[in-house]
């Protein structure tokens, strides 16, 4: 009698929405490739070399012609893979390792959570850690089933996908929790763009996030 074949491991893809992140996207892609051979970067109308740098680092790249926002870029990346599970990452992370991605996905693969949300811990930047702790529901580091994420209403319509994801978690009764990502931090907008441009970009981001509820009630 032939031995039964062992079940094949689940297919996992790392999806990375990116807008003008040529300085950091390669290191994020390299950490992701150490974890999974399938890494998809969606360049959200970037005006710099984000797409070229990500492709040279080994990612499959989807290029949006115009800057439409993180939500449309995330959806484009999800549609470019048929993986069963996905790990979603921001493109401006520092200190990321394969172990962090394993920690993020583990409770989802084990069936303990429907979504794991990564939060920074001890990454060496008070501002990055503090901001992530203050608004952990806005974290871009997540793991879940791809089909669940694609089912989120308005995912590809909202510039920032985290609020509709939060609503979908609540509406579907999904099990979720935070996972600490030690020694990981995010490059602040003020650092990437200069203080005033970064501050304006941050203000616009929070204004759009705060207006989400109003737009949803109207819709």
Coordinates of C-alpha atoms in Angstrom, one line a residue:
X1 CA 0.0 0.0 0.0
X2 CA 1.4 3.3 -1.0
X3 CA 1.8 5.9 1.8
X4 CA -0.7 8.7 1.7
X5 CA 0.7 12.0 0.4
X6 CA 1.3 14.6 3.0
X7 CA -0.9 17.7 2.5
X8 CA 0.7 20.5 0.6
X9 CA 1.4 23.6 2.6
X10 CA -1.0 26.5 2.1
X11 CA -0.2 29.1 -0.5
X12 CA 0.7 32.4 1.1
X13 CA 1.4 35.7 -0.7
X14 CA 2.8 38.9 0.7
X15 CA 1.0 42.0 -0.7
X16 CA 2.5 45.4 -0.4
X17 CA 0.7 48.6 -1.4
X18 CA 3.4 51.3 -2.1
X19 CA 3.4 55.0 -3.1
X20 CA 6.8 56.7 -3.6
X21 CA 8.7 54.3 -1.4
X22 CA 11.9 53.7 -3.4
X23 CA 14.1 54.2 -0.3
X24 CA 12.6 51.3 1.7
X25 CA 10.5 49.0 -0.6
X26 CA 13.5 46.8 -1.5
X27 CA 14.3 45.9 2.2
X28 CA 10.6 45.1 2.8
X29 CA 10.5 42.9 -0.3
X30 CA 13.7 41.1 0.7
X31 CA 12.2 40.3 4.1
X32 CA 9.0 39.1 2.5
X33 CA 10.8 36.9 0.0
X34 CA 12.7 35.2 2.9
X35 CA 9.2 34.2 4.1
X36 CA 7.3 33.5 0.9
X37 CA 8.3 33.2 -2.8
X38 CA 5.2 35.1 -3.8
X39 CA 5.5 38.8 -3.1
X40 CA 3.3 41.3 -4.9
X41 CA 3.9 45.1 -4.8
X42 CA 1.2 47.4 -6.1
X43 CA 2.8 50.7 -7.0
X44 CA 0.0 53.3 -6.5
X45 CA 0.9 55.7 -9.3
X46 CA 4.4 56.3 -7.8
X47 CA 6.3 59.2 -9.3
X48 CA 9.7 57.7 -8.2
X49 CA 11.4 54.4 -8.8
X50 CA 9.3 52.4 -6.5
X51 CA 8.1 49.9 -9.2
X52 CA 11.6 49.5 -10.6
X53 CA 13.3 49.0 -7.2
X54 CA 10.6 46.5 -6.1
X55 CA 10.9 44.5 -9.3
X56 CA 14.7 44.4 -9.1
X57 CA 14.4 43.2 -5.5
X58 CA 12.4 40.2 -6.7
X59 CA 8.7 41.2 -6.3
X60 CA 6.0 40.9 -8.9
X61 CA 4.8 44.5 -9.5
X62 CA 1.4 45.8 -10.4
X63 CA 1.5 49.4 -11.5
X64 CA -1.5 51.7 -11.1
X65 CA -1.3 54.6 -13.6
X66 CA -2.7 57.1 -11.1
X67 CA -2.3 57.6 -7.4
X68 CA -5.7 56.3 -6.2
X69 CA -4.9 55.4 -2.6
X70 CA -3.9 52.4 -0.5
X71 CA -7.3 50.7 -0.8
X72 CA -7.3 50.4 -4.6
X73 CA -3.6 49.4 -4.5
X74 CA -4.2 46.7 -2.0
X75 CA -7.1 45.3 -4.0
X76 CA -5.0 45.3 -7.1
X77 CA -2.3 43.3 -5.3
X78 CA -4.8 40.8 -4.0
X79 CA -6.3 40.3 -7.4
X80 CA -2.8 39.6 -8.8
X81 CA -2.4 36.4 -6.7
X82 CA -4.5 33.3 -6.1
X83 CA -3.0 32.6 -2.7
X84 CA -5.2 31.2 0.0
X85 CA -3.6 33.4 2.7
X86 CA -2.1 36.8 2.5
X87 CA 0.2 38.9 4.7
X88 CA -0.3 42.6 4.1
X89 CA 2.6 45.0 4.7
X90 CA 3.4 48.7 4.4
X91 CA 6.3 49.5 2.1
X92 CA 8.1 51.9 4.5
X93 CA 9.1 49.4 7.3
X94 CA 12.5 49.2 8.9
X95 CA 13.7 46.2 10.9
X96 CA 11.3 43.7 9.4
X97 CA 12.4 40.0 9.3
X98 CA 11.0 36.7 8.2
X99 CA 10.3 35.8 11.8
X100 CA 8.0 38.8 12.1
X101 CA 5.9 37.6 9.2
X102 CA 5.8 34.1 10.6
X103 CA 4.6 35.4 14.0
X104 CA 1.9 37.4 12.2
X105 CA 0.6 34.5 10.1
X106 CA 0.9 31.7 12.7
X107 CA -2.4 32.3 14.6
X108 CA -4.3 32.5 11.4
X109 CA -2.8 29.3 10.0
X110 CA -3.5 27.6 13.3
X111 CA -7.2 28.6 13.1
X112 CA -7.0 30.7 16.2
X113 CA -7.7 34.0 14.5
X114 CA -9.4 35.2 11.3
X115 CA -7.1 38.2 11.2
X116 CA -3.9 39.1 13.0
X117 CA -2.9 42.8 13.2
X118 CA 0.7 43.7 13.8
X119 CA 1.7 46.4 16.2
X120 CA 5.2 47.8 16.7
X121 CA 7.2 47.2 19.9
X122 CA 10.6 48.6 20.7
X123 CA 11.5 49.5 17.1
X124 CA 13.8 52.4 18.3
X125 CA 11.4 55.2 17.3
X126 CA 9.2 56.6 20.0
X127 CA 7.0 58.5 17.4
X128 CA 6.5 55.3 15.3
X129 CA 5.8 53.1 18.3
X130 CA 3.6 55.7 20.0
X131 CA 1.6 56.4 16.8
X132 CA 1.0 52.6 16.2
X133 CA 0.0 52.0 19.8
X134 CA -2.4 55.0 19.7
X135 CA -4.2 53.9 16.6
X136 CA -3.5 50.1 16.3
X137 CA -6.7 49.7 14.2
X138 CA -4.9 51.6 11.4
X139 CA -2.0 49.2 11.2
X140 CA -1.1 48.1 7.7
X141 CA 0.5 44.9 8.9
X142 CA -2.1 42.1 8.8
X143 CA -2.6 38.5 8.0
X144 CA -5.8 36.7 7.0
X145 CA -7.4 34.7 4.2
X146 CA -7.3 36.4 0.9
X147 CA -11.0 35.7 0.1
X148 CA -12.1 37.3 3.3
X149 CA -10.1 40.4 2.6
X150 CA -11.4 40.7 -1.0
X151 CA -15.0 40.5 0.4
X152 CA -14.6 43.7 2.4
X153 CA -17.1 46.2 1.1
X154 CA -15.6 49.3 -0.5
X155 CA -12.1 47.9 -0.1
X156 CA -11.0 49.2 -3.6
X157 CA -13.0 52.4 -3.3
X158 CA -11.6 53.9 0.0
X159 CA -8.3 55.6 -0.1
X160 CA -7.4 54.0 3.3
X161 CA -8.7 50.4 3.6
X162 CA -8.3 50.1 7.4
X163 CA -11.7 51.6 8.4
X164 CA -13.7 49.3 6.1
X165 CA -11.7 46.3 7.2
X166 CA -12.4 47.2 10.8
X167 CA -16.2 47.4 10.0
X168 CA -16.0 44.1 8.2
X169 CA -14.3 42.4 11.2
X170 CA -17.2 43.6 13.4
X171 CA -20.0 42.8 10.9
X172 CA -18.7 39.3 10.2
X173 CA -17.9 38.5 13.8
X174 CA -14.4 37.6 12.9
X175 CA -11.8 36.7 15.5
X176 CA -8.9 39.1 15.6
X177 CA -6.1 40.2 17.9
X178 CA -2.9 42.2 17.9
X179 CA 0.5 40.6 17.4
X180 CA 3.6 42.5 18.6
X181 CA 6.3 43.0 16.0
X182 CA 9.4 43.6 18.1
X183 CA 12.1 46.0 16.7
X184 CA 10.0 47.0 13.7
X185 CA 9.3 50.7 13.0
X186 CA 7.9 52.8 10.2
X187 CA 9.5 55.7 8.5
X188 CA 7.4 58.8 9.4
X189 CA 5.9 60.9 6.7
X190 CA 7.7 63.9 8.1
X191 CA 11.0 62.1 7.6
X192 CA 10.3 61.0 4.1
X193 CA 8.8 64.2 2.7
X194 CA 10.2 66.9 5.0
X195 CA 8.5 68.2 8.1
X196 CA 5.9 70.5 6.5
X197 CA 5.0 68.3 3.5
X198 CA 4.8 65.3 5.8
X199 CA 2.7 67.1 8.3
X200 CA 0.2 68.1 5.6
X201 CA 0.1 64.6 4.2
X202 CA -0.6 63.2 7.7
X203 CA -3.3 65.8 8.3
X204 CA -5.0 64.9 5.0
X205 CA -4.8 61.2 5.9
X206 CA -6.6 61.7 9.2
X207 CA -9.2 64.0 7.6
X208 CA -10.0 61.3 5.1
X209 CA -10.1 58.6 7.8
X210 CA -12.4 60.7 9.9
X211 CA -14.8 61.4 7.0
X212 CA -15.2 57.7 6.3
X213 CA -18.2 57.3 8.6
X214 CA -20.0 60.2 7.0
X215 CA -19.3 58.8 3.5
X216 CA -20.5 55.4 4.5
X217 CA -23.8 56.7 5.9
X218 CA -24.4 58.5 2.7
X219 CA -23.6 55.5 0.6

